[in-house]
Amino acid sequence: MTPDRRSSALSVARSYVRRLRAVRLRGSQALHRRVGDAGRYWSDDSEIGWRANSHWRGGLPDPDWASVGSDHLAIFDTFAKALDLPRRPAIVIEWGCGGGANAVAFAPRCSHFIAADVSADSIAECIRQVGQVCDTPATGLLIDINDPHAATVGRENTCDVFLCVYVVELTAGPEEALRILDAAQHMLTDGGMALIQVKYHTTDPATRGHRRNYRRNLANMTTFAIDDFWIQAARHGLTPRLITLVPQNRLDVRYAYYALTKP
C-alpha cells in the first residue's frame, strides 16, 4: 500500500470511529436516569421476565436454575484450590443474590450466608431456598441502588468470600459496576476472596454495553474489556489473581470470572 493510500485508509477509519462515538453519545441517557430505571425494574416483580432475570426457581427451567449454583461453585473450588484458600469459608456474602440459585450451592459450605440484593422479595426468596437445603444461618441485607456503600457500613472486614455473578452486566453503567469492587474491598477480611463475573466485550461494537433503555437491554447494560476490569480491580484495592472465561453457557455468552483477593 502506498503512503497516500495508507493515509487515506487511516482517515476513513478515524472518521468511522468518530461517527460511531457520536451515535453512541446521542443515543445515551444520563446515568441517574439509567439508575432510576434500574431501581424501578428490580423493585417491581410484576415486570415481564422479572423472575427469570432474578433467577428465581420457576423463573428459570429447573435444569438451568440448578446449573447456576453448581457451575459457580465449581469455579469457586478451582480458584480456592489454586490460591490455597478454604473451600469452606466461614462467612459468604452474595451481592445480588436473586432467588437463591447460587445460595443453595454455597450456603451448605459456610457457617453464615448473607443474602444481599436491591429487592427485598428476592432476599426473602433466597433465604427460603437456603432453608430448604441446609441449616446454615442466612440473613438478608437490602442494598439501596442509589447508595450501595450504605450496605457495607458496619460490616467492614467481616466476609471471607464476596460472591457477585450475573450482576455487573445489569448495572446502569461502568461507574455503578465499579462500586461493587468498593463494596467487596470494604467487606472482605484480609486475604478474603471476591469472585466477580463480568460480561466482556470484544472488538465488535455490538458487544459493547448500552447507555439507554434499561428494560430492553438490562442483560447487556455494562460490559468491560477483559484486561480493563482486571486493572480496575487493582485500582479499587483488590489484587487480581486468576481469571477464567466462559464464552457460552446455558444462559448467555461472554462471561469472565475473576478471583480477586484483599491484601
Tab-separated table of C-alpha atoms in Angstrom:
chain	number	residue	atom	x	y	z
A	1	MET	CA	0.000	0.000	0.000
A	2	THR	CA	1.374	3.394	-0.952
A	3	PRO	CA	1.769	6.106	1.717
A	4	ASP	CA	-1.111	8.079	0.184
A	5	ARG	CA	-3.466	5.096	0.252
A	6	ARG	CA	-2.389	4.217	3.786
A	7	SER	CA	-3.111	7.778	4.916
A	8	SER	CA	-6.499	7.687	3.183
A	9	ALA	CA	-7.415	4.383	4.861
A	10	LEU	CA	-6.453	5.712	8.273
A	11	SER	CA	-8.532	8.821	7.668
A	12	VAL	CA	-11.571	6.719	6.758
A	13	ALA	CA	-11.105	4.522	9.842
A	14	ARG	CA	-10.811	7.520	12.151
A	15	SER	CA	-13.904	9.063	10.598
A	16	TYR	CA	-15.816	5.824	11.208
A	17	VAL	CA	-14.755	5.733	14.859
A	18	ARG	CA	-15.797	9.363	15.351
A	19	ARG	CA	-19.217	8.697	13.802
A	20	LEU	CA	-19.676	5.597	15.934
A	21	ARG	CA	-18.854	7.512	19.093
A	22	ALA	CA	-21.184	10.344	18.111
A	23	VAL	CA	-24.066	7.927	17.535
A	24	ARG	CA	-23.474	6.257	20.906
A	25	LEU	CA	-23.369	9.601	22.705
A	26	ARG	CA	-26.532	10.882	21.003
A	27	GLY	CA	-28.295	7.687	21.999
A	28	SER	CA	-27.175	7.674	25.640
A	29	GLN	CA	-29.190	8.636	28.694
A	30	ALA	CA	-27.846	10.337	31.786
A	31	LEU	CA	-26.545	7.908	34.401
A	32	HIS	CA	-29.079	8.995	37.028
A	33	ARG	CA	-31.904	8.139	34.615
A	34	ARG	CA	-30.460	4.678	33.978
A	35	VAL	CA	-30.052	4.091	37.727
A	36	GLY	CA	-33.633	5.205	38.276
A	37	ASP	CA	-34.890	2.846	35.572
A	38	ALA	CA	-32.914	0.000	37.113
A	39	GLY	CA	-34.310	0.717	40.557
A	40	ARG	CA	-37.861	0.714	39.271
A	41	TYR	CA	-37.344	-2.517	37.345
A	42	TRP	CA	-35.902	-4.556	40.214
A	43	SER	CA	-38.447	-3.279	42.743
A	44	ASP	CA	-41.435	-4.454	40.677
A	45	ASP	CA	-41.773	-8.236	40.458
A	46	SER	CA	-44.676	-7.861	38.008
A	47	GLU	CA	-42.241	-6.807	35.277
A	48	ILE	CA	-42.092	-9.178	32.309
A	49	GLY	CA	-39.269	-11.661	32.811
A	50	TRP	CA	-38.517	-10.404	36.330
A	51	ARG	CA	-38.385	-13.847	37.963
A	52	ALA	CA	-36.225	-15.274	35.210
A	53	ASN	CA	-33.882	-12.296	35.339
A	54	SER	CA	-33.786	-12.557	39.146
A	55	HIS	CA	-33.007	-16.285	38.874
A	56	TRP	CA	-35.954	-17.454	40.939
A	57	ARG	CA	-36.791	-21.142	40.936
A	58	GLY	CA	-39.594	-21.456	38.419
A	59	GLY	CA	-38.465	-18.304	36.643
A	60	LEU	CA	-35.741	-20.392	35.043
A	61	PRO	CA	-36.286	-24.010	33.974
A	62	ASP	CA	-35.120	-26.386	36.719
A	63	PRO	CA	-32.007	-27.664	34.875
A	64	ASP	CA	-30.871	-24.088	34.177
A	65	TRP	CA	-31.627	-22.958	37.727
A	66	ALA	CA	-29.663	-25.837	39.213
A	67	SER	CA	-26.718	-25.260	36.887
A	68	VAL	CA	-26.264	-21.676	38.086
A	69	GLY	CA	-25.127	-22.701	41.555
A	70	SER	CA	-23.273	-25.868	40.590
A	71	ASP	CA	-21.305	-24.136	37.814
A	72	HIS	CA	-20.285	-21.241	40.043
A	73	LEU	CA	-19.367	-23.485	42.953
A	74	ALA	CA	-17.065	-25.414	40.621
A	75	ILE	CA	-15.363	-22.180	39.559
A	76	PHE	CA	-15.014	-21.160	43.205
A	77	ASP	CA	-13.451	-24.517	44.068
A	78	THR	CA	-10.936	-24.153	41.251
A	79	PHE	CA	-9.970	-20.656	42.388
A	80	ALA	CA	-9.804	-21.606	46.077
A	81	LYS	CA	-7.602	-24.630	45.379
A	82	ALA	CA	-5.246	-22.633	43.165
A	83	LEU	CA	-4.930	-19.866	45.758
A	84	ASP	CA	-4.741	-22.231	48.741
A	85	LEU	CA	-7.863	-20.734	50.304
A	86	PRO	CA	-10.520	-22.607	52.323
A	87	ARG	CA	-13.207	-24.306	50.282
A	88	ARG	CA	-15.448	-23.992	53.355
A	89	PRO	CA	-15.292	-20.281	54.214
A	90	ALA	CA	-16.888	-19.029	57.402
A	91	ILE	CA	-18.927	-16.098	56.072
A	92	VAL	CA	-20.077	-15.722	52.481
A	93	ILE	CA	-21.947	-12.725	51.119
A	94	GLU	CA	-23.647	-12.842	47.762
A	95	TRP	CA	-24.044	-9.345	46.341
A	96	GLY	CA	-27.099	-9.652	44.117
A	97	CYS	CA	-28.439	-12.945	45.445
A	98	GLY	CA	-31.636	-13.020	43.390
A	99	GLY	CA	-33.841	-16.017	44.114
A	100	GLY	CA	-31.119	-18.169	45.629
A	101	ALA	CA	-29.752	-20.191	42.705
A	102	ASN	CA	-26.187	-19.658	43.927
A	103	ALA	CA	-27.069	-19.623	47.607
A	104	VAL	CA	-28.317	-23.214	47.642
A	105	ALA	CA	-24.886	-24.350	46.430
A	106	PHE	CA	-22.726	-22.089	48.606
A	107	ALA	CA	-24.661	-21.916	51.890
A	108	PRO	CA	-24.113	-25.585	52.857
A	109	ARG	CA	-20.367	-24.907	52.711
A	110	CYS	CA	-20.253	-21.935	55.097
A	111	SER	CA	-21.224	-21.109	58.670
A	112	HIS	CA	-23.151	-17.937	57.770
A	113	PHE	CA	-24.613	-16.802	54.452
A	114	ILE	CA	-25.561	-13.169	53.765
A	115	ALA	CA	-28.120	-12.612	51.002
A	116	ALA	CA	-27.710	-9.067	49.670
A	117	ASP	CA	-29.921	-7.603	46.969
A	118	VAL	CA	-31.782	-4.457	45.891
A	119	SER	CA	-35.041	-6.453	46.067
A	120	ALA	CA	-36.498	-7.378	49.452
A	121	ASP	CA	-38.612	-10.052	47.726
A	122	SER	CA	-35.528	-11.711	46.269
A	123	ILE	CA	-33.775	-11.651	49.635
A	124	ALA	CA	-36.742	-13.379	51.274
A	125	GLU	CA	-36.906	-15.991	48.497
A	126	CYS	CA	-33.155	-16.603	48.677
A	127	ILE	CA	-33.306	-17.200	52.431
A	128	ARG	CA	-36.295	-19.507	51.923
A	129	GLN	CA	-34.380	-21.561	49.361
A	130	VAL	CA	-31.371	-21.854	51.677
A	131	GLY	CA	-33.653	-23.184	54.385
A	132	GLN	CA	-34.785	-25.923	52.007
A	133	VAL	CA	-31.276	-27.364	51.603
A	134	CYS	CA	-29.352	-26.752	54.845
A	135	ASP	CA	-29.468	-25.311	58.343
A	136	THR	CA	-26.801	-22.645	57.729
A	137	PRO	CA	-27.986	-19.332	59.187
A	138	ALA	CA	-28.871	-16.928	56.372
A	139	THR	CA	-29.514	-13.237	56.904
A	140	GLY	CA	-30.640	-10.565	54.483
A	141	LEU	CA	-29.005	-7.280	53.535
A	142	LEU	CA	-31.014	-4.783	51.495
A	143	ILE	CA	-28.937	-2.694	49.082
A	144	ASP	CA	-30.020	0.841	48.215
A	145	ILE	CA	-29.380	1.052	44.475
A	146	ASN	CA	-28.686	4.785	44.859
A	147	ASP	CA	-26.254	4.298	47.740
A	148	PRO	CA	-24.805	0.775	47.741
A	149	HIS	CA	-21.988	1.829	50.063
A	150	ALA	CA	-24.512	2.218	52.892
A	151	ALA	CA	-24.961	-1.565	52.943
A	152	THR	CA	-21.282	-2.010	53.811
A	153	VAL	CA	-21.247	0.343	56.795
A	154	GLY	CA	-20.605	-1.581	59.991
A	155	ARG	CA	-19.692	-4.715	58.016
A	156	GLU	CA	-16.105	-3.834	57.187
A	157	ASN	CA	-13.657	-6.763	57.203
A	158	THR	CA	-16.343	-9.333	58.036
A	159	CYS	CA	-16.716	-11.618	54.991
A	160	ASP	CA	-14.385	-14.358	53.811
A	161	VAL	CA	-15.933	-14.642	50.346
A	162	PHE	CA	-17.696	-11.936	48.321
A	163	LEU	CA	-19.707	-13.553	45.539
A	164	CYS	CA	-21.134	-11.447	42.714
A	165	VAL	CA	-22.227	-13.145	39.498
A	166	TYR	CA	-24.791	-12.229	36.841
A	167	VAL	CA	-24.929	-8.754	38.360
A	168	VAL	CA	-22.311	-6.471	36.799
A	169	GLU	CA	-23.908	-6.594	33.334
A	170	LEU	CA	-27.200	-5.485	34.944
A	171	THR	CA	-25.762	-2.313	36.448
A	172	ALA	CA	-26.661	1.031	34.903
A	173	GLY	CA	-23.117	1.714	33.720
A	174	PRO	CA	-19.441	1.047	34.430
A	175	GLU	CA	-19.446	3.685	37.163
A	176	GLU	CA	-22.065	1.711	39.058
A	177	ALA	CA	-20.336	-1.605	38.429
A	178	LEU	CA	-17.096	-0.350	39.948
A	179	ARG	CA	-18.939	0.484	43.166
A	180	ILE	CA	-19.288	-3.272	43.606
A	181	LEU	CA	-15.497	-3.517	43.757
A	182	ASP	CA	-15.539	-0.903	46.520
A	183	ALA	CA	-18.144	-2.919	48.425
A	184	ALA	CA	-16.025	-6.052	48.138
A	185	GLN	CA	-12.921	-4.226	49.307
A	186	HIS	CA	-14.763	-2.884	52.352
A	187	MET	CA	-16.453	-6.108	53.385
A	188	LEU	CA	-13.755	-8.717	52.788
A	189	THR	CA	-11.412	-9.832	55.513
A	190	ASP	CA	-7.695	-9.549	54.811
A	191	GLY	CA	-6.842	-12.386	52.447
A	192	GLY	CA	-10.515	-12.935	51.580
A	193	MET	CA	-11.579	-13.593	48.005
A	194	ALA	CA	-14.068	-11.862	45.745
A	195	LEU	CA	-15.433	-13.997	42.927
A	196	ILE	CA	-16.871	-11.482	40.494
A	197	GLN	CA	-18.175	-12.155	36.994
A	198	VAL	CA	-18.496	-9.606	34.209
A	199	LYS	CA	-19.709	-9.774	30.650
A	200	TYR	CA	-16.782	-8.930	28.420
A	201	HIS	CA	-16.862	-7.125	25.121
A	202	THR	CA	-14.781	-7.749	22.034
A	203	THR	CA	-13.690	-5.612	19.092
A	204	ASP	CA	-17.232	-5.963	17.723
A	205	PRO	CA	-19.069	-2.712	18.651
A	206	ALA	CA	-22.301	-4.703	19.032
A	207	THR	CA	-20.904	-6.351	22.180
A	208	ARG	CA	-20.424	-3.029	23.970
A	209	GLY	CA	-22.671	-2.074	26.866
A	210	HIS	CA	-25.748	0.057	26.296
A	211	ARG	CA	-26.440	3.510	27.701
A	212	ARG	CA	-30.222	3.680	27.405
A	213	ASN	CA	-33.451	1.642	27.503
A	214	TYR	CA	-32.673	-0.312	30.651
A	215	ARG	CA	-35.624	-2.692	30.462
A	216	ARG	CA	-34.801	-3.676	26.881
A	217	ASN	CA	-31.053	-4.008	27.383
A	218	LEU	CA	-30.719	-4.961	31.042
A	219	ALA	CA	-28.564	-8.061	30.496
A	220	ASN	CA	-26.114	-6.059	28.352
A	221	MET	CA	-26.044	-2.662	30.020
A	222	THR	CA	-22.460	-2.872	31.281
A	223	THR	CA	-19.548	-4.702	29.677
A	224	PHE	CA	-15.793	-4.489	30.161
A	225	ALA	CA	-12.697	-5.365	28.217
A	226	ILE	CA	-11.127	-8.350	29.958
A	227	ASP	CA	-7.930	-6.515	30.839
A	228	ASP	CA	-9.769	-3.329	31.850
A	229	PHE	CA	-11.716	-4.975	34.670
A	230	TRP	CA	-8.500	-6.593	35.908
A	231	ILE	CA	-6.866	-3.139	36.023
A	232	GLN	CA	-9.910	-1.543	37.659
A	233	ALA	CA	-9.973	-4.173	40.391
A	234	ALA	CA	-6.385	-3.306	41.319
A	235	ARG	CA	-7.231	0.394	41.348
A	236	HIS	CA	-10.051	-0.307	43.783
A	237	GLY	CA	-7.843	-2.055	46.317
A	238	LEU	CA	-8.172	-5.704	45.300
A	239	THR	CA	-5.431	-7.933	43.956
A	240	PRO	CA	-6.357	-9.724	40.708
A	241	ARG	CA	-5.154	-13.320	40.941
A	242	LEU	CA	-6.961	-15.536	38.444
A	243	ILE	CA	-9.430	-15.374	35.594
A	244	THR	CA	-11.452	-17.943	33.687
A	245	LEU	CA	-13.557	-17.343	30.591
A	246	VAL	CA	-16.880	-18.948	29.720
A	247	PRO	CA	-17.664	-17.902	26.147
A	248	GLN	CA	-21.113	-19.503	26.372
A	249	ASN	CA	-23.274	-21.371	28.876
A	250	ARG	CA	-26.958	-22.234	29.301
A	251	LEU	CA	-27.972	-18.626	29.908
A	252	ASP	CA	-25.845	-16.291	27.805
A	253	VAL	CA	-22.425	-15.550	26.301
A	254	ARG	CA	-19.095	-13.813	27.019
A	255	TYR	CA	-18.621	-14.339	30.744
A	256	ALA	CA	-15.350	-13.622	32.532
A	257	TYR	CA	-14.859	-14.733	36.153
A	258	TYR	CA	-12.219	-13.084	38.330
A	259	ALA	CA	-10.642	-14.213	41.576
A	260	LEU	CA	-9.666	-11.061	43.472
A	261	THR	CA	-8.127	-11.083	46.926
A	262	LYS	CA	-7.910	-8.367	49.544
A	263	PRO	CA	-4.288	-7.708	50.536
